[in-house]
Amino acid sequence: MPTHRIAPSLLSADFARLGEEVRDVIAAGADWIHFDVMDNHYVPNLTFGPMVCQALRKHSTVPIDVHLMVQPVDALATAFARAGADLISFHPDAGPHVDRTLQLIRAEGCRAGLAFNPATPLDVLEWVIDKVDLVLVMSVNPGFGGQGFIDSALRKVERARRLIDASGRDIRLEVDGGIKADNIRRVADAGADTFVAGSAVFGAASYAQAIGAMRSALA
Ligand code: DX5
Ligand code: ZN
């Protein structure tokens, strides 16, 4: 099992001080920066675009994990690759040509991920797993931070773990939504290795304590 990664989501950071927030959360132990892109179309909320990613790139010494909740996908995927993203995930139901989009992201030199909503099956993975570097299982409906963890995600994580192991490929299994120190262990036991946490980190008085509590729960 690969090492655990904790990816704080900037969605819950102070948008008026994003550069500082990125530096602070990395100093507190973040492994990746999770960057939630919402377009007010695929999801009912609007966040930030490639220019903000580019501006933050120089503040980050760790990979930037872009989660695209946008429709259509391709133009923004390219723009984020060129804005310094390291990983780019998208929702397969947001674009008709999933295989082509995965190829496009990888051709730009980024790792490519597929994100699955709580009610979305993993079926497409069977056909494109050779082009996937990350599987992102949503444990909330995308669009907002601070929602409660949906338990059925655990079964989906177990299933994704089996598919990944059967592929023999180096694919990260990330879970996003409602993760806290008190449930992260269950998510890891189901097979996840990468954990997005927005409100649990940025809502805490001490980011280091919040991340530390998650690592202790995982240890
Ligand atoms: C939801 C986003 C998540 C969100 C997680 O659409 O994709 O990354 O920020 O936030 P918490 O950890 O607060 O559920
Ligand atoms: Zn996300």
JSON list of C-alpha atoms and ligand atoms in Angstrom, two decimals:
[
{"chain": "A", "resi": 1, "resn": "MET", "atom": "CA", "xyz": [0.00, 0.00, 0.00]},
{"chain": "A", "resi": 2, "resn": "PRO", "atom": "CA", "xyz": [1.50, 3.38, -0.96]},
{"chain": "A", "resi": 3, "resn": "THR", "atom": "CA", "xyz": [2.05, 6.13, 1.58]},
{"chain": "A", "resi": 4, "resn": "HIS", "atom": "CA", "xyz": [-0.92, 8.17, 2.69]},
{"chain": "A", "resi": 5, "resn": "ARG", "atom": "CA", "xyz": [-1.32, 11.68, 1.33]},
{"chain": "A", "resi": 6, "resn": "ILE", "atom": "CA", "xyz": [-3.37, 14.44, 2.91]},
{"chain": "A", "resi": 7, "resn": "ALA", "atom": "CA", "xyz": [-4.68, 17.05, 0.49]},
{"chain": "A", "resi": 8, "resn": "PRO", "atom": "CA", "xyz": [-6.28, 20.08, 2.16]},
{"chain": "A", "resi": 9, "resn": "SER", "atom": "CA", "xyz": [-8.91, 21.70, -0.05]},
{"chain": "A", "resi": 10, "resn": "LEU", "atom": "CA", "xyz": [-8.52, 25.41, -0.63]},
{"chain": "A", "resi": 11, "resn": "LEU", "atom": "CA", "xyz": [-12.30, 25.63, -0.94]},
{"chain": "A", "resi": 12, "resn": "SER", "atom": "CA", "xyz": [-12.40, 26.18, 2.82]},
{"chain": "A", "resi": 13, "resn": "ALA", "atom": "CA", "xyz": [-9.39, 28.53, 2.94]},
{"chain": "A", "resi": 14, "resn": "ASP", "atom": "CA", "xyz": [-9.60, 32.31, 3.32]},
{"chain": "A", "resi": 15, "resn": "PHE", "atom": "CA", "xyz": [-9.95, 33.43, -0.30]},
{"chain": "A", "resi": 16, "resn": "ALA", "atom": "CA", "xyz": [-8.61, 36.87, 0.61]},
{"chain": "A", "resi": 17, "resn": "ARG", "atom": "CA", "xyz": [-5.26, 35.33, 1.66]},
{"chain": "A", "resi": 18, "resn": "LEU", "atom": "CA", "xyz": [-4.81, 32.33, -0.63]},
{"chain": "A", "resi": 19, "resn": "GLY", "atom": "CA", "xyz": [-1.01, 32.51, -1.05]},
{"chain": "A", "resi": 20, "resn": "GLU", "atom": "CA", "xyz": [-0.49, 32.67, 2.69]},
{"chain": "A", "resi": 21, "resn": "GLU", "atom": "CA", "xyz": [-3.00, 29.87, 3.26]},
{"chain": "A", "resi": 22, "resn": "VAL", "atom": "CA", "xyz": [-1.12, 27.63, 0.79]},
{"chain": "A", "resi": 23, "resn": "ARG", "atom": "CA", "xyz": [2.21, 28.31, 2.53]},
{"chain": "A", "resi": 24, "resn": "ASP", "atom": "CA", "xyz": [0.73, 27.83, 6.00]},
{"chain": "A", "resi": 25, "resn": "VAL", "atom": "CA", "xyz": [-0.99, 24.56, 5.23]},
{"chain": "A", "resi": 26, "resn": "ILE", "atom": "CA", "xyz": [2.16, 23.16, 3.58]},
{"chain": "A", "resi": 27, "resn": "ALA", "atom": "CA", "xyz": [4.17, 24.18, 6.64]},
{"chain": "A", "resi": 28, "resn": "ALA", "atom": "CA", "xyz": [1.53, 22.36, 8.70]},
{"chain": "A", "resi": 29, "resn": "GLY", "atom": "CA", "xyz": [2.18, 19.13, 6.78]},
{"chain": "A", "resi": 30, "resn": "ALA", "atom": "CA", "xyz": [-0.07, 19.11, 3.69]},
{"chain": "A", "resi": 31, "resn": "ASP", "atom": "CA", "xyz": [1.18, 16.64, 1.05]},
{"chain": "A", "resi": 32, "resn": "TRP", "atom": "CA", "xyz": [-0.86, 18.06, -1.81]},
{"chain": "A", "resi": 33, "resn": "ILE", "atom": "CA", "xyz": [-2.96, 21.18, -2.35]},
{"chain": "A", "resi": 34, "resn": "HIS", "atom": "CA", "xyz": [-6.47, 20.26, -3.50]},
{"chain": "A", "resi": 35, "resn": "PHE", "atom": "CA", "xyz": [-7.87, 22.93, -5.83]},
{"chain": "A", "resi": 36, "resn": "ASP", "atom": "CA", "xyz": [-11.64, 22.72, -6.33]},
{"chain": "A", "resi": 37, "resn": "VAL", "atom": "CA", "xyz": [-12.78, 24.28, -9.58]},
{"chain": "A", "resi": 38, "resn": "MET", "atom": "CA", "xyz": [-16.54, 24.92, -9.76]},
{"chain": "A", "resi": 39, "resn": "ASP", "atom": "CA", "xyz": [-18.26, 26.48, -12.74]},
{"chain": "A", "resi": 40, "resn": "ASN", "atom": "CA", "xyz": [-21.84, 27.26, -11.62]},
{"chain": "A", "resi": 41, "resn": "HIS", "atom": "CA", "xyz": [-23.00, 24.84, -14.33]},
{"chain": "A", "resi": 42, "resn": "TYR", "atom": "CA", "xyz": [-21.82, 21.32, -13.54]},
{"chain": "A", "resi": 43, "resn": "VAL", "atom": "CA", "xyz": [-22.16, 22.26, -9.86]},
{"chain": "A", "resi": 44, "resn": "PRO", "atom": "CA", "xyz": [-24.15, 25.10, -8.28]},
{"chain": "A", "resi": 45, "resn": "ASN", "atom": "CA", "xyz": [-21.16, 27.09, -7.08]},
{"chain": "A", "resi": 46, "resn": "LEU", "atom": "CA", "xyz": [-18.34, 29.13, -8.55]},
{"chain": "A", "resi": 47, "resn": "THR", "atom": "CA", "xyz": [-14.75, 29.23, -7.31]},
{"chain": "A", "resi": 48, "resn": "PHE", "atom": "CA", "xyz": [-11.50, 29.95, -9.12]},
{"chain": "A", "resi": 49, "resn": "GLY", "atom": "CA", "xyz": [-9.91, 29.44, -12.52]},
{"chain": "A", "resi": 50, "resn": "PRO", "atom": "CA", "xyz": [-6.50, 28.79, -14.08]},
{"chain": "A", "resi": 51, "resn": "MET", "atom": "CA", "xyz": [-5.18, 32.31, -13.40]},
{"chain": "A", "resi": 52, "resn": "VAL", "atom": "CA", "xyz": [-5.56, 31.78, -9.67]},
{"chain": "A", "resi": 53, "resn": "CYS", "atom": "CA", "xyz": [-3.85, 28.40, -9.96]},
{"chain": "A", "resi": 54, "resn": "GLN", "atom": "CA", "xyz": [-0.96, 30.01, -11.82]},
{"chain": "A", "resi": 55, "resn": "ALA", "atom": "CA", "xyz": [-0.65, 32.72, -9.19]},
{"chain": "A", "resi": 56, "resn": "LEU", "atom": "CA", "xyz": [-0.55, 30.12, -6.41]},
{"chain": "A", "resi": 57, "resn": "ARG", "atom": "CA", "xyz": [1.89, 27.81, -8.17]},
{"chain": "A", "resi": 58, "resn": "LYS", "atom": "CA", "xyz": [4.88, 29.83, -6.92]},
{"chain": "A", "resi": 59, "resn": "HIS", "atom": "CA", "xyz": [3.60, 29.57, -3.34]},
{"chain": "A", "resi": 60, "resn": "SER", "atom": "CA", "xyz": [3.38, 25.78, -3.45]},
{"chain": "A", "resi": 61, "resn": "THR", "atom": "CA", "xyz": [6.27, 23.36, -2.96]},
{"chain": "A", "resi": 62, "resn": "VAL", "atom": "CA", "xyz": [3.89, 20.39, -3.19]},
{"chain": "A", "resi": 63, "resn": "PRO", "atom": "CA", "xyz": [1.76, 19.01, -6.05]},
{"chain": "A", "resi": 64, "resn": "ILE", "atom": "CA", "xyz": [-1.37, 20.95, -6.99]},
{"chain": "A", "resi": 65, "resn": "ASP", "atom": "CA", "xyz": [-4.28, 18.55, -7.28]},
{"chain": "A", "resi": 66, "resn": "VAL", "atom": "CA", "xyz": [-6.91, 20.19, -9.49]},
{"chain": "A", "resi": 67, "resn": "HIS", "atom": "CA", "xyz": [-10.44, 18.81, -9.17]},
{"chain": "A", "resi": 68, "resn": "LEU", "atom": "CA", "xyz": [-12.48, 20.02, -12.11]},
{"chain": "A", "resi": 69, "resn": "MET", "atom": "CA", "xyz": [-16.22, 20.23, -11.43]},
{"chain": "A", "resi": 70, "resn": "VAL", "atom": "CA", "xyz": [-16.85, 21.81, -14.81]},
{"chain": "A", "resi": 71, "resn": "GLN", "atom": "CA", "xyz": [-18.66, 21.05, -18.02]},
{"chain": "A", "resi": 72, "resn": "PRO", "atom": "CA", "xyz": [-17.32, 20.97, -20.71]},
{"chain": "A", "resi": 73, "resn": "VAL", "atom": "CA", "xyz": [-13.92, 19.77, -19.51]},
{"chain": "A", "resi": 74, "resn": "ASP", "atom": "CA", "xyz": [-11.26, 19.90, -22.23]},
{"chain": "A", "resi": 75, "resn": "ALA", "atom": "CA", "xyz": [-10.45, 23.60, -22.62]},
{"chain": "A", "resi": 76, "resn": "LEU", "atom": "CA", "xyz": [-10.15, 24.12, -18.86]},
{"chain": "A", "resi": 77, "resn": "ALA", "atom": "CA", "xyz": [-8.11, 20.93, -18.41]},
{"chain": "A", "resi": 78, "resn": "THR", "atom": "CA", "xyz": [-5.58, 22.28, -20.88]},
{"chain": "A", "resi": 79, "resn": "ALA", "atom": "CA", "xyz": [-5.59, 25.70, -19.25]},
{"chain": "A", "resi": 80, "resn": "PHE", "atom": "CA", "xyz": [-4.95, 24.21, -15.80]},
{"chain": "A", "resi": 81, "resn": "ALA", "atom": "CA", "xyz": [-2.14, 22.02, -17.12]},
{"chain": "A", "resi": 82, "resn": "ARG", "atom": "CA", "xyz": [-0.48, 25.17, -18.45]},
{"chain": "A", "resi": 83, "resn": "ALA", "atom": "CA", "xyz": [-1.18, 26.99, -15.18]},
{"chain": "A", "resi": 84, "resn": "GLY", "atom": "CA", "xyz": [0.99, 24.55, -13.24]},
{"chain": "A", "resi": 85, "resn": "ALA", "atom": "CA", "xyz": [-1.37, 21.80, -12.11]},
{"chain": "A", "resi": 86, "resn": "ASP", "atom": "CA", "xyz": [0.32, 18.49, -11.34]},
{"chain": "A", "resi": 87, "resn": "LEU", "atom": "CA", "xyz": [-2.79, 16.33, -11.26]},
{"chain": "A", "resi": 88, "resn": "ILE", "atom": "CA", "xyz": [-6.08, 17.07, -13.00]},
{"chain": "A", "resi": 89, "resn": "SER", "atom": "CA", "xyz": [-9.26, 15.14, -12.27]},
{"chain": "A", "resi": 90, "resn": "PHE", "atom": "CA", "xyz": [-12.61, 15.47, -13.99]},
{"chain": "A", "resi": 91, "resn": "HIS", "atom": "CA", "xyz": [-16.03, 13.88, -13.79]},
{"chain": "A", "resi": 92, "resn": "PRO", "atom": "CA", "xyz": [-16.59, 11.36, -16.60]},
{"chain": "A", "resi": 93, "resn": "ASP", "atom": "CA", "xyz": [-20.27, 12.35, -16.79]},
{"chain": "A", "resi": 94, "resn": "ALA", "atom": "CA", "xyz": [-19.22, 15.97, -17.54]},
{"chain": "A", "resi": 95, "resn": "GLY", "atom": "CA", "xyz": [-17.76, 15.27, -20.95]},
{"chain": "A", "resi": 96, "resn": "PRO", "atom": "CA", "xyz": [-18.61, 12.86, -23.73]},
{"chain": "A", "resi": 97, "resn": "HIS", "atom": "CA", "xyz": [-15.06, 11.78, -24.65]},
{"chain": "A", "resi": 98, "resn": "VAL", "atom": "CA", "xyz": [-13.50, 10.56, -21.45]},
{"chain": "A", "resi": 99, "resn": "ASP", "atom": "CA", "xyz": [-10.70, 8.65, -23.13]},
{"chain": "A", "resi": 100, "resn": "ARG", "atom": "CA", "xyz": [-9.71, 11.65, -25.21]},
{"chain": "A", "resi": 101, "resn": "THR", "atom": "CA", "xyz": [-9.72, 13.98, -22.19]},
{"chain": "A", "resi": 102, "resn": "LEU", "atom": "CA", "xyz": [-7.48, 11.60, -20.23]},
{"chain": "A", "resi": 103, "resn": "GLN", "atom": "CA", "xyz": [-5.05, 11.51, -23.15]},
{"chain": "A", "resi": 104, "resn": "LEU", "atom": "CA", "xyz": [-5.11, 15.28, -23.41]},
{"chain": "A", "resi": 105, "resn": "ILE", "atom": "CA", "xyz": [-4.25, 15.77, -19.72]},
{"chain": "A", "resi": 106, "resn": "ARG", "atom": "CA", "xyz": [-1.39, 13.27, -19.90]},
{"chain": "A", "resi": 107, "resn": "ALA", "atom": "CA", "xyz": [-0.06, 14.76, -23.12]},
{"chain": "A", "resi": 108, "resn": "GLU", "atom": "CA", "xyz": [0.22, 18.05, -21.21]},
{"chain": "A", "resi": 109, "resn": "GLY", "atom": "CA", "xyz": [2.50, 16.30, -18.72]},
{"chain": "A", "resi": 110, "resn": "CYS", "atom": "CA", "xyz": [0.01, 16.01, -15.85]},
{"chain": "A", "resi": 111, "resn": "ARG", "atom": "CA", "xyz": [-1.34, 12.99, -14.02]},
{"chain": "A", "resi": 112, "resn": "ALA", "atom": "CA", "xyz": [-4.97, 12.35, -14.96]},
{"chain": "A", "resi": 113, "resn": "GLY", "atom": "CA", "xyz": [-7.82, 11.47, -12.62]},
{"chain": "A", "resi": 114, "resn": "LEU", "atom": "CA", "xyz": [-11.47, 10.45, -12.84]},
{"chain": "A", "resi": 115, "resn": "ALA", "atom": "CA", "xyz": [-13.91, 11.67, -10.18]},
{"chain": "A", "resi": 116, "resn": "PHE", "atom": "CA", "xyz": [-17.07, 9.74, -9.31]},
{"chain": "A", "resi": 117, "resn": "ASN", "atom": "CA", "xyz": [-20.12, 11.31, -7.68]},
{"chain": "A", "resi": 118, "resn": "PRO", "atom": "CA", "xyz": [-21.91, 9.38, -4.92]},
{"chain": "A", "resi": 119, "resn": "ALA", "atom": "CA", "xyz": [-24.46, 7.91, -7.37]},
{"chain": "A", "resi": 120, "resn": "THR", "atom": "CA", "xyz": [-22.06, 7.42, -10.29]},
{"chain": "A", "resi": 121, "resn": "PRO", "atom": "CA", "xyz": [-20.82, 3.87, -10.95]},
{"chain": "A", "resi": 122, "resn": "LEU", "atom": "CA", "xyz": [-17.17, 3.11, -11.59]},
{"chain": "A", "resi": 123, "resn": "ASP", "atom": "CA", "xyz": [-17.99, 1.35, -14.88]},
{"chain": "A", "resi": 124, "resn": "VAL", "atom": "CA", "xyz": [-15.95, 3.57, -17.22]},
{"chain": "A", "resi": 125, "resn": "LEU", "atom": "CA", "xyz": [-12.78, 2.63, -15.33]},
{"chain": "A", "resi": 126, "resn": "GLU", "atom": "CA", "xyz": [-12.81, -0.80, -16.93]},
{"chain": "A", "resi": 127, "resn": "TRP", "atom": "CA", "xyz": [-12.21, 0.79, -20.33]},
{"chain": "A", "resi": 128, "resn": "VAL", "atom": "CA", "xyz": [-9.69, 3.50, -19.52]},
{"chain": "A", "resi": 129, "resn": "ILE", "atom": "CA", "xyz": [-7.79, 2.29, -16.48]},
{"chain": "A", "resi": 130, "resn": "ASP", "atom": "CA", "xyz": [-4.57, 2.17, -18.51]},
{"chain": "A", "resi": 131, "resn": "LYS", "atom": "CA", "xyz": [-4.80, 5.97, -18.90]},
{"chain": "A", "resi": 132, "resn": "VAL", "atom": "CA", "xyz": [-5.78, 6.84, -15.31]},
{"chain": "A", "resi": 133, "resn": "ASP", "atom": "CA", "xyz": [-3.33, 7.94, -12.59]},
{"chain": "A", "resi": 134, "resn": "LEU", "atom": "CA", "xyz": [-5.87, 8.75, -9.90]},
{"chain": "A", "resi": 135, "resn": "VAL", "atom": "CA", "xyz": [-9.40, 7.67, -8.96]},
{"chain": "A", "resi": 136, "resn": "LEU", "atom": "CA", "xyz": [-11.32, 10.21, -6.91]},
{"chain": "A", "resi": 137, "resn": "VAL", "atom": "CA", "xyz": [-14.32, 8.86, -5.02]},
{"chain": "A", "resi": 138, "resn": "MET", "atom": "CA", "xyz": [-16.67, 11.63, -3.92]},
{"chain": "A", "resi": 139, "resn": "SER", "atom": "CA", "xyz": [-18.12, 11.06, -0.46]},
{"chain": "A", "resi": 140, "resn": "VAL", "atom": "CA", "xyz": [-20.39, 14.14, -0.76]},
{"chain": "A", "resi": 141, "resn": "ASN", "atom": "CA", "xyz": [-22.26, 15.61, -3.68]},
{"chain": "A", "resi": 142, "resn": "PRO", "atom": "CA", "xyz": [-19.86, 18.08, -5.27]},
{"chain": "A", "resi": 143, "resn": "GLY", "atom": "CA", "xyz": [-20.39, 21.81, -4.95]},
{"chain": "A", "resi": 144, "resn": "PHE", "atom": "CA", "xyz": [-19.88, 22.69, -1.31]},
{"chain": "A", "resi": 145, "resn": "GLY", "atom": "CA", "xyz": [-17.50, 22.14, 1.57]},
{"chain": "A", "resi": 146, "resn": "GLY", "atom": "CA", "xyz": [-18.57, 21.16, 5.05]},
{"chain": "A", "resi": 147, "resn": "GLN", "atom": "CA", "xyz": [-21.09, 18.43, 4.12]},
{"chain": "A", "resi": 148, "resn": "GLY", "atom": "CA", "xyz": [-21.50, 15.09, 5.89]},
{"chain": "A", "resi": 149, "resn": "PHE", "atom": "CA", "xyz": [-19.71, 11.95, 4.70]},
{"chain": "A", "resi": 150, "resn": "ILE", "atom": "CA", "xyz": [-21.93, 9.60, 2.64]},
{"chain": "A", "resi": 151, "resn": "ASP", "atom": "CA", "xyz": [-21.27, 6.08, 3.90]},
{"chain": "A", "resi": 152, "resn": "SER", "atom": "CA", "xyz": [-21.90, 4.25, 0.61]},
{"chain": "A", "resi": 153, "resn": "ALA", "atom": "CA", "xyz": [-18.63, 5.80, -0.59]},
{"chain": "A", "resi": 154, "resn": "LEU", "atom": "CA", "xyz": [-16.82, 3.21, 1.52]},
{"chain": "A", "resi": 155, "resn": "ARG", "atom": "CA", "xyz": [-18.14, 0.36, -0.62]},
{"chain": "A", "resi": 156, "resn": "LYS", "atom": "CA", "xyz": [-17.18, 2.26, -3.72]},
{"chain": "A", "resi": 157, "resn": "VAL", "atom": "CA", "xyz": [-13.67, 2.76, -2.37]},
{"chain": "A", "resi": 158, "resn": "GLU", "atom": "CA", "xyz": [-13.40, -0.99, -1.74]},
{"chain": "A", "resi": 159, "resn": "ARG", "atom": "CA", "xyz": [-14.50, -1.70, -5.29]},
{"chain": "A", "resi": 160, "resn": "ALA", "atom": "CA", "xyz": [-12.11, 0.90, -6.73]},
{"chain": "A", "resi": 161, "resn": "ARG", "atom": "CA", "xyz": [-9.27, -0.62, -4.70]},
{"chain": "A", "resi": 162, "resn": "ARG", "atom": "CA", "xyz": [-9.95, -4.04, -6.22]},
{"chain": "A", "resi": 163, "resn": "LEU", "atom": "CA", "xyz": [-9.97, -2.59, -9.76]},
{"chain": "A", "resi": 164, "resn": "ILE", "atom": "CA", "xyz": [-6.75, -0.67, -9.15]},
{"chain": "A", "resi": 165, "resn": "ASP", "atom": "CA", "xyz": [-4.96, -3.65, -7.66]},
{"chain": "A", "resi": 166, "resn": "ALA", "atom": "CA", "xyz": [-6.11, -5.87, -10.53]},
{"chain": "A", "resi": 167, "resn": "SER", "atom": "CA", "xyz": [-4.71, -3.35, -13.02]},
{"chain": "A", "resi": 168, "resn": "GLY", "atom": "CA", "xyz": [-1.25, -3.58, -11.48]},
{"chain": "A", "resi": 169, "resn": "ARG", "atom": "CA", "xyz": [-0.82, 0.13, -12.19]},
{"chain": "A", "resi": 170, "resn": "ASP", "atom": "CA", "xyz": [0.39, 2.89, -9.88]},
{"chain": "A", "resi": 171, "resn": "ILE", "atom": "CA", "xyz": [-2.95, 4.67, -9.37]},
{"chain": "A", "resi": 172, "resn": "ARG", "atom": "CA", "xyz": [-3.80, 6.76, -6.33]},
{"chain": "A", "resi": 173, "resn": "LEU", "atom": "CA", "xyz": [-7.20, 6.32, -4.70]},
{"chain": "A", "resi": 174, "resn": "GLU", "atom": "CA", "xyz": [-8.43, 9.62, -3.31]},
{"chain": "A", "resi": 175, "resn": "VAL", "atom": "CA", "xyz": [-11.58, 10.29, -1.30]},
{"chain": "A", "resi": 176, "resn": "ASP", "atom": "CA", "xyz": [-13.16, 13.73, -1.15]},
{"chain": "A", "resi": 177, "resn": "GLY", "atom": "CA", "xyz": [-15.86, 15.08, 1.13]},
{"chain": "A", "resi": 178, "resn": "GLY", "atom": "CA", "xyz": [-16.63, 15.05, 4.84]},
{"chain": "A", "resi": 179, "resn": "ILE", "atom": "CA", "xyz": [-13.28, 13.59, 5.90]},
{"chain": "A", "resi": 180, "resn": "LYS", "atom": "CA", "xyz": [-12.23, 14.27, 9.49]},
{"chain": "A", "resi": 181, "resn": "ALA", "atom": "CA", "xyz": [-9.80, 12.76, 11.98]},
{"chain": "A", "resi": 182, "resn": "ASP", "atom": "CA", "xyz": [-12.61, 10.60, 13.35]},
{"chain": "A", "resi": 183, "resn": "ASN", "atom": "CA", "xyz": [-13.56, 8.88, 10.08]},
{"chain": "A", "resi": 184, "resn": "ILE", "atom": "CA", "xyz": [-10.31, 8.94, 8.06]},
{"chain": "A", "resi": 185, "resn": "ARG", "atom": "CA", "xyz": [-9.25, 5.53, 9.39]},
{"chain": "A", "resi": 186, "resn": "ARG", "atom": "CA", "xyz": [-12.38, 3.84, 8.07]},
{"chain": "A", "resi": 187, "resn": "VAL", "atom": "CA", "xyz": [-11.75, 5.42, 4.67]},
{"chain": "A", "resi": 188, "resn": "ALA", "atom": "CA", "xyz": [-8.16, 4.16, 4.68]},
{"chain": "A", "resi": 189, "resn": "ASP", "atom": "CA", "xyz": [-9.25, 0.70, 5.78]},
{"chain": "A", "resi": 190, "resn": "ALA", "atom": "CA", "xyz": [-11.60, 0.59, 2.78]},
{"chain": "A", "resi": 191, "resn": "GLY", "atom": "CA", "xyz": [-8.55, 1.10, 0.56]},
{"chain": "A", "resi": 192, "resn": "ALA", "atom": "CA", "xyz": [-8.04, 4.83, 0.06]},
{"chain": "A", "resi": 193, "resn": "ASP", "atom": "CA", "xyz": [-4.52, 6.28, 0.14]},
{"chain": "A", "resi": 194, "resn": "THR", "atom": "CA", "xyz": [-5.21, 9.98, -0.47]},
{"chain": "A", "resi": 195, "resn": "PHE", "atom": "CA", "xyz": [-7.55, 12.13, 1.59]},
{"chain": "A", "resi": 196, "resn": "VAL", "atom": "CA", "xyz": [-9.04, 15.51, 0.75]},
{"chain": "A", "resi": 197, "resn": "ALA", "atom": "CA", "xyz": [-10.04, 17.58, 3.76]},
{"chain": "A", "resi": 198, "resn": "GLY", "atom": "CA", "xyz": [-11.41, 21.09, 3.48]},
{"chain": "A", "resi": 199, "resn": "SER", "atom": "CA", "xyz": [-13.35, 22.25, 6.51]},
{"chain": "A", "resi": 200, "resn": "ALA", "atom": "CA", "xyz": [-11.57, 19.82, 8.85]},
{"chain": "A", "resi": 201, "resn": "VAL", "atom": "CA", "xyz": [-8.25, 21.53, 8.13]},
{"chain": "A", "resi": 202, "resn": "PHE", "atom": "CA", "xyz": [-9.05, 25.15, 7.29]},
{"chain": "A", "resi": 203, "resn": "GLY", "atom": "CA", "xyz": [-11.80, 25.31, 9.90]},
{"chain": "A", "resi": 204, "resn": "ALA", "atom": "CA", "xyz": [-9.35, 24.31, 12.65]},
{"chain": "A", "resi": 205, "resn": "ALA", "atom": "CA", "xyz": [-7.53, 26.80, 14.86]},
{"chain": "A", "resi": 206, "resn": "SER", "atom": "CA", "xyz": [-4.27, 24.92, 14.17]},
{"chain": "A", "resi": 207, "resn": "TYR", "atom": "CA", "xyz": [-3.74, 23.40, 10.72]},
{"chain": "A", "resi": 208, "resn": "ALA", "atom": "CA", "xyz": [-0.80, 21.39, 12.05]},
{"chain": "A", "resi": 209, "resn": "GLN", "atom": "CA", "xyz": [-2.95, 19.92, 14.80]},
{"chain": "A", "resi": 210, "resn": "ALA", "atom": "CA", "xyz": [-5.75, 19.05, 12.37]},
{"chain": "A", "resi": 211, "resn": "ILE", "atom": "CA", "xyz": [-3.37, 17.35, 9.93]},
{"chain": "A", "resi": 212, "resn": "GLY", "atom": "CA", "xyz": [-1.47, 15.72, 12.80]},
{"chain": "A", "resi": 213, "resn": "ALA", "atom": "CA", "xyz": [-4.71, 14.25, 14.20]},
{"chain": "A", "resi": 214, "resn": "MET", "atom": "CA", "xyz": [-5.45, 12.74, 10.78]},
{"chain": "A", "resi": 215, "resn": "ARG", "atom": "CA", "xyz": [-1.95, 11.24, 10.54]},
{"chain": "A", "resi": 216, "resn": "SER", "atom": "CA", "xyz": [-2.24, 9.75, 14.03]},
{"chain": "A", "resi": 217, "resn": "ALA", "atom": "CA", "xyz": [-5.58, 8.21, 13.11]},
{"chain": "A", "resi": 218, "resn": "LEU", "atom": "CA", "xyz": [-3.94, 6.68, 10.03]},
{"chain": "A", "resi": 219, "resn": "ALA", "atom": "CA", "xyz": [-0.84, 5.41, 11.84]},
{"chain": "B", "resi": 1, "resn": "DX5", "atom": "C1", "xyz": [-16.70, 19.37, -2.79]},
{"chain": "B", "resi": 1, "resn": "DX5", "atom": "C2", "xyz": [-15.21, 19.47, -2.98]},
{"chain": "B", "resi": 1, "resn": "DX5", "atom": "C3", "xyz": [-14.42, 19.03, -1.81]},
{"chain": "B", "resi": 1, "resn": "DX5", "atom": "C4", "xyz": [-14.66, 19.85, -0.57]},
{"chain": "B", "resi": 1, "resn": "DX5", "atom": "C5", "xyz": [-14.30, 19.04, 0.63]},
{"chain": "B", "resi": 1, "resn": "DX5", "atom": "O1", "xyz": [-17.33, 19.65, -3.99]},
{"chain": "B", "resi": 1, "resn": "DX5", "atom": "O2", "xyz": [-14.80, 18.71, -4.08]},
{"chain": "B", "resi": 1, "resn": "DX5", "atom": "O3", "xyz": [-13.04, 19.01, -2.11]},
{"chain": "B", "resi": 1, "resn": "DX5", "atom": "O4", "xyz": [-13.95, 21.01, -0.54]},
{"chain": "B", "resi": 1, "resn": "DX5", "atom": "O5", "xyz": [-14.61, 19.81, 1.75]},
{"chain": "B", "resi": 1, "resn": "DX5", "atom": "P1", "xyz": [-14.95, 19.14, 3.15]},
{"chain": "B", "resi": 1, "resn": "DX5", "atom": "O6", "xyz": [-13.72, 18.42, 3.57]},
{"chain": "B", "resi": 1, "resn": "DX5", "atom": "O7", "xyz": [-15.29, 20.29, 3.99]},
{"chain": "B", "resi": 1, "resn": "DX5", "atom": "O8", "xyz": [-16.10, 18.19, 2.91]},
{"chain": "B", "resi": 2, "resn": "ZN", "atom": "ZN", "xyz": [-12.60, 18.32, -4.42]}
]
